[in-house]
Amino acid sequence: MESITETTKNSLESRLQSVKISLRKATETALNASSSRGALKPKFITHQNNDNDKNNKDKNDETTTNFASSESFSLGMTLFGKENSEMERDIQEKLTRIENEISQVVKELENENSEGNQENEEVDESLSKEELELEARQLKTRIEFLQICSIARANLDKATTLATTSPTNDPDYVAAAEMLLKAKEKLHTAESLVKEEESRAVSSRPSKALIGAQCILDSIRMDIGRKNLDISGKISHLVQTSVVITSSSILVKGKHSNKSSSEGLYAAFSIIEKLSLSESSSLHPSIQKLTDQLAALVVKPVIHDFKKGLLPVCPWSFFESSNSGSICFEWKQAEERIDIPSSFEEVMETWTQVFCFLQRIFAFFQSNVLLGRPSLCNMVGDRLFTTTKASIGLLSTMRALGMESKILDVHSSSVIEPIIELLSQNCIPNGLSDGHLADLDAMVEKIRNFTDPFDEEMVKLQFYSNCDKPSQLSNFLSSFHQNYIEKRRNTILNQARDLLMNNDYHDTVEVGDKISIQESAIGDGSKEEDETAVFRLHKSAVSKTSTLMLSLCCQTMEEAIAPNKSTISDMKLLPANLYKTAREILDMFRAIIPTKFEKEVATIPRTAAILHNDCVFFAHHCLTLGLRYKDKFPSSADEKDVRGQILRQTCVFVDMVPIFREIADQALGDMLQRQHGQLLEIVGSRIGMFGESLSSSESLSEWVDAETAMKAGIYHIRHLSQAWGSILSLDVHRNSIGSLMDTIFNLYLDQIFRARSISEPARQLLCSVFRVGMQGAIDVTNNEVDGCLAWSRFSALGRFMDMSLADINVGLSDGVFRSVTGAELSMLITATFGDSDKRQKILDALN
């Protein structure tokens, strides 16, 4: 035969249509079963290849109608139908018959291929042989999918039956867990089939068959999730009722070792293993809670009492008893406190007792609670003896700040972190003298005497999952010397911080040498010169805090240059770390004080002056501090000691000088700017019209205001001078007060130069005002008016107001008006004196 006969093609197509109808019915049953379990379902499930087939369309409509009545189906199956297991067997039998039919069709198609038959070349509406083969394979895949889903539902039904109490049998949760695990495996297989079909799909939109398959999978997932929650709740109940942990005992109830029992810890752990929960990255919540209770009620209270000094140096007593299959493990310490550990030896003895106590507790917990199961022991050990990277970073940060470590995770049951933290606190010394640094090696060995046996016991108990990796305790001892260096640094920085935070910053002491203004002015041959005066710190007052900070910095540098007899390579880092610590002490001052007293420095003159002097004080010592110590660092005979060589070359503090000087200038400069503003309000606001009023021959209110303003300005500056007189050095005090006096003088000079006419009564008033101003300047500057730049101009105009034209002519010859320009003096002469030959002669001379 050269082609498949029309009769044979029609026969195969009709058989395939019959198979598709049977498959739709089986799918309908599966979807109704899914609907009865609470899953959503679509209206259509199959894909029609022949849209012109009216019979198939009618059947699709019938299927849609049947799907829409899922609630009726569920109720009917519940009241009058078969059990779920029998229904699943019926579905599987139907699917088997359909599969056999499909296999027969495929076999016949393959036989046709082997005989070399080809399709009829005539074009008709029938399916080709390749299309029939593809249709058959797709149907076979759908049948396989439905069979797998049916087996998964059957396993879920068995799990429900096994977990249900019946009049004849007790619930078997272990077997139920096995059935649930098998259902999960079938679900994964069905999901892989659906993914394969999705990958073969040509269209981006999912077909109706794939939508129906996802609906069935969702139903099975929901059932597995519900059953998983039910069994998980049973595990939690079994664990909670089997183990009771208190601060002084652990009670394990029931026949936990009876393998045939569905109650107790054995059943709970068996269920966990059946569901593969023990292979996940985290413990079951019930075991996590049990581990948290052990840490919170037993281990951490002992560490807390030890930390607070409430733990006596005496061993614990342990008692173990059993009754009716239950085991009770109790412990207690001596009721009367024998003594509190104080010396290092007593601390070591107490630590030995603590680690022995922990070994006994963990040994009982491993054998009687965890039943020696390796997987559970490993995960519980990870939870108890592993510190996360986040916790390590937090612990390091808190230690660097000198603050007590707080665990952010309130449910954390890690006990190794508080143990290591307490070991660091009372086993690593805060500091050792020069000749005792080698004692650190002996301290490490004493600590190993109780930490190594503990690690070995934890390995035997399988609490350490990775035996090849060093434990946290081993890492702590390996870095003991580094921890000492870091703790020494933190101790010094804590002392510095306490000085800054707790001392009264306003308490001052005098520093520097008393140097007169003449001595400090080098280069003027008319004054006595001292070549070293400029390099010396002028006498002033600084805060007591700053002197203590500098003293601590020098002590740290003395410790850094001390000989180091330790043979441990890590100890070679000590000098460099102490040098860095000394710099950090100064950095801490400039970081904390300006911030802590920011408001006072900005508003209170005395506080601003103290901060200015403190920064000048530090800047002065930073100039020579590095030179004082850099050559004193111990030299090493080892030519490869690069760190030591670099330290001797780079030990400097001079780079901090500009920073301190900038803070000093800003503190006093901002305060002077604030005082300038206040003087403008006190004086400037009152003499705004004073220049225009000088032409009057009678006393005006502006004249009274001018006199009052001068006195008020001097009064204000006098108070500043008193506040700064005992704080600032002589030259800084002179320049600061002189700068403020310039503000007042310039305000009056501006008004006088603005006057177009000055009457005789006004001249008398100006003489009085200028005398008050000059005398005030002499008083507030202690007769050191050199810091007042406007003094010569102000005094010259004061004398001018009391001169005649003849006196002015003589004054010009004597240089009295040297600081006043010719234009300014001409303007004053024109405004003060009437037109005359003498006036004109002087004006001509000035021009």
mmCIF file of N, CA, C and O in Angstrom, residues 144 148 184-194:
data_model
loop_
_atom_site.group_PDB
_atom_site.id
_atom_site.type_symbol
_atom_site.label_atom_id
_atom_site.label_comp_id
_atom_site.label_asym_id
_atom_site.label_seq_id
_atom_site.Cartn_x
_atom_site.Cartn_y
_atom_site.Cartn_z
ATOM 1 N N GLU A 144 -0.180 10.528 31.944
ATOM 2 C CA GLU A 144 0.870 10.317 32.953
ATOM 3 C C GLU A 144 0.781 11.351 34.073
ATOM 4 O O GLU A 144 0.908 11.030 35.254
ATOM 5 N N ILE A 148 0.046 10.567 38.060
ATOM 6 C CA ILE A 148 0.936 10.987 39.153
ATOM 7 C C ILE A 148 0.171 11.797 40.190
ATOM 8 O O ILE A 148 0.321 11.601 41.401
ATOM 9 N N LYS A 184 4.817 14.537 48.351
ATOM 10 C CA LYS A 184 5.691 15.631 47.911
ATOM 11 C C LYS A 184 6.532 15.212 46.709
ATOM 12 O O LYS A 184 6.719 15.988 45.757
ATOM 13 N N GLU A 185 7.048 13.977 46.743
ATOM 14 C CA GLU A 185 7.861 13.493 45.628
ATOM 15 C C GLU A 185 7.046 13.443 44.338
ATOM 16 O O GLU A 185 7.515 13.850 43.266
ATOM 17 N N LYS A 186 5.800 12.938 44.439
ATOM 18 C CA LYS A 186 4.944 12.886 43.254
ATOM 19 C C LYS A 186 4.607 14.291 42.759
ATOM 20 O O LYS A 186 4.520 14.539 41.550
ATOM 21 N N LEU A 187 4.410 15.206 43.682
ATOM 22 C CA LEU A 187 4.128 16.587 43.295
ATOM 23 C C LEU A 187 5.291 17.173 42.499
ATOM 24 O O LEU A 187 5.088 17.828 41.473
ATOM 25 N N HIS A 188 6.519 16.932 42.944
ATOM 26 C CA HIS A 188 7.688 17.427 42.220
ATOM 27 C C HIS A 188 7.766 16.817 40.821
ATOM 28 O O HIS A 188 8.095 17.504 39.843
ATOM 29 N N THR A 189 7.429 15.516 40.700
ATOM 30 C CA THR A 189 7.449 14.873 39.387
ATOM 31 C C THR A 189 6.415 15.494 38.459
ATOM 32 O O THR A 189 6.692 15.776 37.282
ATOM 33 N N ALA A 190 5.197 15.720 38.995
ATOM 34 C CA ALA A 190 4.145 16.337 38.180
ATOM 35 C C ALA A 190 4.532 17.753 37.774
ATOM 36 O O ALA A 190 4.268 18.184 36.643
ATOM 37 N N GLU A 191 5.149 18.493 38.660
ATOM 38 C CA GLU A 191 5.580 19.858 38.328
ATOM 39 C C GLU A 191 6.617 19.848 37.208
ATOM 40 O O GLU A 191 6.604 20.730 36.329
ATOM 41 N N SER A 192 7.522 18.862 37.223
ATOM 42 C CA SER A 192 8.527 18.786 36.160
ATOM 43 C C SER A 192 7.881 18.482 34.811
ATOM 44 O O SER A 192 8.297 19.014 33.779
ATOM 45 N N LEU A 193 6.804 17.648 34.799
ATOM 46 C CA LEU A 193 6.095 17.376 33.548
ATOM 47 C C LEU A 193 5.450 18.642 32.999
ATOM 48 O O LEU A 193 5.505 18.917 31.798
ATOM 49 N N VAL A 194 4.834 19.426 33.883
ATOM 50 C CA VAL A 194 4.194 20.658 33.446
ATOM 51 C C VAL A 194 5.235 21.639 32.906
ATOM 52 O O VAL A 194 5.011 22.319 31.893
#
